PDB file of C-alpha atoms in Angstrom:
ATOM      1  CA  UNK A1359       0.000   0.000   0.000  1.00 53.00           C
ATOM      2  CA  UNK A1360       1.735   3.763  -0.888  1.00 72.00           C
ATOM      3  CA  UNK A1361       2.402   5.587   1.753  1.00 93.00           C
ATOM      4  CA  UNK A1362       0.713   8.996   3.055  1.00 96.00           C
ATOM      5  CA  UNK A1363       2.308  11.846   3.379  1.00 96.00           C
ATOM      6  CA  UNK A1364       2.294  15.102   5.388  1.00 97.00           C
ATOM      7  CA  UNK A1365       4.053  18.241   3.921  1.00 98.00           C
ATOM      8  CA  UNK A1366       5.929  20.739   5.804  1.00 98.00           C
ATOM      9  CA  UNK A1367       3.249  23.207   5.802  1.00 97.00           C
ATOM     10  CA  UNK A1368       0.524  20.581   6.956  1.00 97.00           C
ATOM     11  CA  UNK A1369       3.088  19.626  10.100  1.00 98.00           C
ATOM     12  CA  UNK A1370       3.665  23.015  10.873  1.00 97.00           C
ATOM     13  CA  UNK A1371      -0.569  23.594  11.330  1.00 96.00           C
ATOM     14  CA  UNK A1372      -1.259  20.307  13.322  1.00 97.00           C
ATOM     15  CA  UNK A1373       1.676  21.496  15.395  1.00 96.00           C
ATOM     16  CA  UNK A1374       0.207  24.904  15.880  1.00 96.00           C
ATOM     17  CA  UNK A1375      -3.357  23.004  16.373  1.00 94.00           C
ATOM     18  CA  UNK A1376      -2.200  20.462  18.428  1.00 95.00           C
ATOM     19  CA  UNK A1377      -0.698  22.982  20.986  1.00 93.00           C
ATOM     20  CA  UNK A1378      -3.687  24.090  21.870  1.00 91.00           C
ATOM     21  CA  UNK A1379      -4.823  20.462  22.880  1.00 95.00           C
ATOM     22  CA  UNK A1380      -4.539  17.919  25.507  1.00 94.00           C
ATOM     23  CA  UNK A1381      -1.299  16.460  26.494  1.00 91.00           C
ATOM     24  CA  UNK A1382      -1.948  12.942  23.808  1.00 89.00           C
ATOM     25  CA  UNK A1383      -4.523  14.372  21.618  1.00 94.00           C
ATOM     26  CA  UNK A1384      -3.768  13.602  17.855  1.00 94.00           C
ATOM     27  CA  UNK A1385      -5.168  15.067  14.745  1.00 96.00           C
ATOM     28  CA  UNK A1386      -7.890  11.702  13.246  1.00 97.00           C
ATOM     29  CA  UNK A1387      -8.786  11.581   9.548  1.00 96.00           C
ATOM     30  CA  UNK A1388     -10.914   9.556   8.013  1.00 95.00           C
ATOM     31  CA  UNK A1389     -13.131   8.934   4.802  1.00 93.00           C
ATOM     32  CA  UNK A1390     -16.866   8.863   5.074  1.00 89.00           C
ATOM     33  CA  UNK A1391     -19.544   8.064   2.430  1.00 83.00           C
ATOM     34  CA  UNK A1392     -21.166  10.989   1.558  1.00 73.00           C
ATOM     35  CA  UNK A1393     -20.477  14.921   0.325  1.00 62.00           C
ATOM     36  CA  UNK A1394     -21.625  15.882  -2.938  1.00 66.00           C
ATOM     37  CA  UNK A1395     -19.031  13.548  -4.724  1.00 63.00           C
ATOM     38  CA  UNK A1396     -19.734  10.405  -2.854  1.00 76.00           C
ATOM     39  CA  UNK A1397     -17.114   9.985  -0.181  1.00 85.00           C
ATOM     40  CA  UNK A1398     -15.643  12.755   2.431  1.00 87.00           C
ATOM     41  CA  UNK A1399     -12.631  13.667   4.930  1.00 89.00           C
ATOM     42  CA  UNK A1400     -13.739  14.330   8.298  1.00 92.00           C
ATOM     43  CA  UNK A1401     -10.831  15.907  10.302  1.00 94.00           C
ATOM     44  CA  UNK A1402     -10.892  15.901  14.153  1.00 95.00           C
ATOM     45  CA  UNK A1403      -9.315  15.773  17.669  1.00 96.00           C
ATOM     46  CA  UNK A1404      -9.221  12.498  18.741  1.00 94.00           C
ATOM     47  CA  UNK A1405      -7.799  11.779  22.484  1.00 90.00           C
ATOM     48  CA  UNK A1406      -7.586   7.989  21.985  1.00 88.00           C
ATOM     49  CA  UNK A1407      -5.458   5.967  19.293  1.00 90.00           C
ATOM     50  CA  UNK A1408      -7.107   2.739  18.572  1.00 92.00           C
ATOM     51  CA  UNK A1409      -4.281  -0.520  17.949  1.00 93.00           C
ATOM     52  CA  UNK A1410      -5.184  -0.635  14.203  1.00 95.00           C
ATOM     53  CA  UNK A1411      -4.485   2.773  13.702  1.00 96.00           C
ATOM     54  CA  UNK A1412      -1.894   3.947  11.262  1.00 95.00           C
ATOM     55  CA  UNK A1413       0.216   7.137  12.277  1.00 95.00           C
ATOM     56  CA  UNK A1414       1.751   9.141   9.827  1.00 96.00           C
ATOM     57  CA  UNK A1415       4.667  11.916  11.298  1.00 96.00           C
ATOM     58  CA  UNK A1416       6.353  14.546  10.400  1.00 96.00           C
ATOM     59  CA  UNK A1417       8.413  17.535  12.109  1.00 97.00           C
ATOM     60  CA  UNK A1418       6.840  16.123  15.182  1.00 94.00           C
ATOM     61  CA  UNK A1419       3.368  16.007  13.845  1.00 96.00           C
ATOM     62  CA  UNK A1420       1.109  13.137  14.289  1.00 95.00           C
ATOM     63  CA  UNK A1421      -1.716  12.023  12.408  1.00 97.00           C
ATOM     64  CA  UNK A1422      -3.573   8.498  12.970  1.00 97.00           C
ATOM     65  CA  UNK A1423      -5.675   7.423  10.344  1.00 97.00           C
ATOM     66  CA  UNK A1424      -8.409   3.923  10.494  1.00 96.00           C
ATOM     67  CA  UNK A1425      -7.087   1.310   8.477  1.00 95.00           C
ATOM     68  CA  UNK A1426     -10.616   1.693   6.234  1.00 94.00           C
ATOM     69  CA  UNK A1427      -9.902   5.046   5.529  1.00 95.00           C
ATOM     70  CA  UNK A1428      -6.125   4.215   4.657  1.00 95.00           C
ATOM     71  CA  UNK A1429      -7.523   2.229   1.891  1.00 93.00           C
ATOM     72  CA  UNK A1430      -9.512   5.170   0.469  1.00 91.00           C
ATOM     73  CA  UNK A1431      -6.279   7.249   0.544  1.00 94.00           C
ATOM     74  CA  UNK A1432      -3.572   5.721  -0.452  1.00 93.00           C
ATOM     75  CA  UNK A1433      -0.923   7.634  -1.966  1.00 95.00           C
ATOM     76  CA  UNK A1434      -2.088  10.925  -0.951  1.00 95.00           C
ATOM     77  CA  UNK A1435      -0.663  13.985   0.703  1.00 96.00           C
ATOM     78  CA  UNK A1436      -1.377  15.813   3.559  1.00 96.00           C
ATOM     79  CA  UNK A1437      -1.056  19.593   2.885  1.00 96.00           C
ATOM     80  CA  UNK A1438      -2.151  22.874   4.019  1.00 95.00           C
ATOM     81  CA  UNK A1439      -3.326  25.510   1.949  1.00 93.00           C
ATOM     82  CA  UNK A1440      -3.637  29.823   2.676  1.00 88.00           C
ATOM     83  CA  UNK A1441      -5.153  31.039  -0.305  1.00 82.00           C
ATOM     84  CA  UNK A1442      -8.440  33.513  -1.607  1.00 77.00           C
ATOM     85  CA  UNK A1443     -11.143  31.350  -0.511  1.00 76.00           C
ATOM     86  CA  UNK A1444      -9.177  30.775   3.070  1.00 82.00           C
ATOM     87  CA  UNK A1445      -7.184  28.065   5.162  1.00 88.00           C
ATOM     88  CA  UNK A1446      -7.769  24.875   4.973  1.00 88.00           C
ATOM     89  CA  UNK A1447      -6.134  21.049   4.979  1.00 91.00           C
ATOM     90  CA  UNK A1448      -5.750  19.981   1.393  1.00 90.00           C
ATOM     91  CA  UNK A1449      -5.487  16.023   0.455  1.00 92.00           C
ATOM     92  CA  UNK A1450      -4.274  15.091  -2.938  1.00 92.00           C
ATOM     93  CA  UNK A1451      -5.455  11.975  -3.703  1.00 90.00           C
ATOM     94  CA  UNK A1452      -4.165   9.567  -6.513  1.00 91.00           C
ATOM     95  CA  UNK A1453      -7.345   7.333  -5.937  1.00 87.00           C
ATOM     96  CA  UNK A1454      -9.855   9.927  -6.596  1.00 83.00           C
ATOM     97  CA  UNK A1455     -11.272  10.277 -10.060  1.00 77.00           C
ATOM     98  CA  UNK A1456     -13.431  13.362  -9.238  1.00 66.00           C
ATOM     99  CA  UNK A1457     -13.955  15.966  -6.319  1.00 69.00           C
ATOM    100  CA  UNK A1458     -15.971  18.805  -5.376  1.00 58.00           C
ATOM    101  CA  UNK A1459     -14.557  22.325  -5.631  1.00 56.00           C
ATOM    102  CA  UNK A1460     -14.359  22.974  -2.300  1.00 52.00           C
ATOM    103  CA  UNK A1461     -12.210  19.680  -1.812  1.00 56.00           C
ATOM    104  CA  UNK A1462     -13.731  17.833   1.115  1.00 59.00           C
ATOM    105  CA  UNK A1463     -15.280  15.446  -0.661  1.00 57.00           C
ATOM    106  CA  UNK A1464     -14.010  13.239  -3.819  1.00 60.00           C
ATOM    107  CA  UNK A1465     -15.309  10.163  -5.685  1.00 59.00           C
ATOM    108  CA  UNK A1466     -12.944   7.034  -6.793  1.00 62.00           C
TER     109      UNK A1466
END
């Protein structure tokens, strides 16, 4: 399975997010069905990490990730993104074959 990666920028943000946090709370993503192109990223604070869990680290930023969702994103990476329509966590993923403009949600 390819690997997932975080960039620079996206380790600097969790970092900057994470600070804010509990001691052990790591930054979860995951896919969900749904969003206007079939299947979503849901981003959140998560204050457990479950055995099956796959971490991915950078510049001492953590993110865990379900093994279901892993599947769904394959190859992608983690970035973060300042531009005209705002801030926001940006996943490019080789799997997808469509996604919405606003780029929470993709199809494969």
């Amino acid at each position: 399975m390819s690997e997932i990666t975080l960039t620079p920028r996206a380790a600097k943000r969790i970092n900057e997010i994470m600070g804010d946090e509990p001691p052990g709370s790591l930054l979860r993503i995951s896919v969900n069905g749904g969003g206007c192109s079939g299947f979503s990223y849901a981003f959140d604070i998560a204050r457990d990490r479950q055995d099956q869990d796959i971490a991915i680290e950078r510049d001492g930023a953590t993110v865990i990730v379900d093994p279901v969702s892993v599947q769904y994103m394959a190859g992608s990476t983690i970035d973060f993104v300042n531009d005209l329509i705002g801030q926001s966590f940006k996943i490019e993923n080789p799997l997808a074959t469509a996604s919405c403009g606003c780029g929470t949600s993709f199809s494969l």
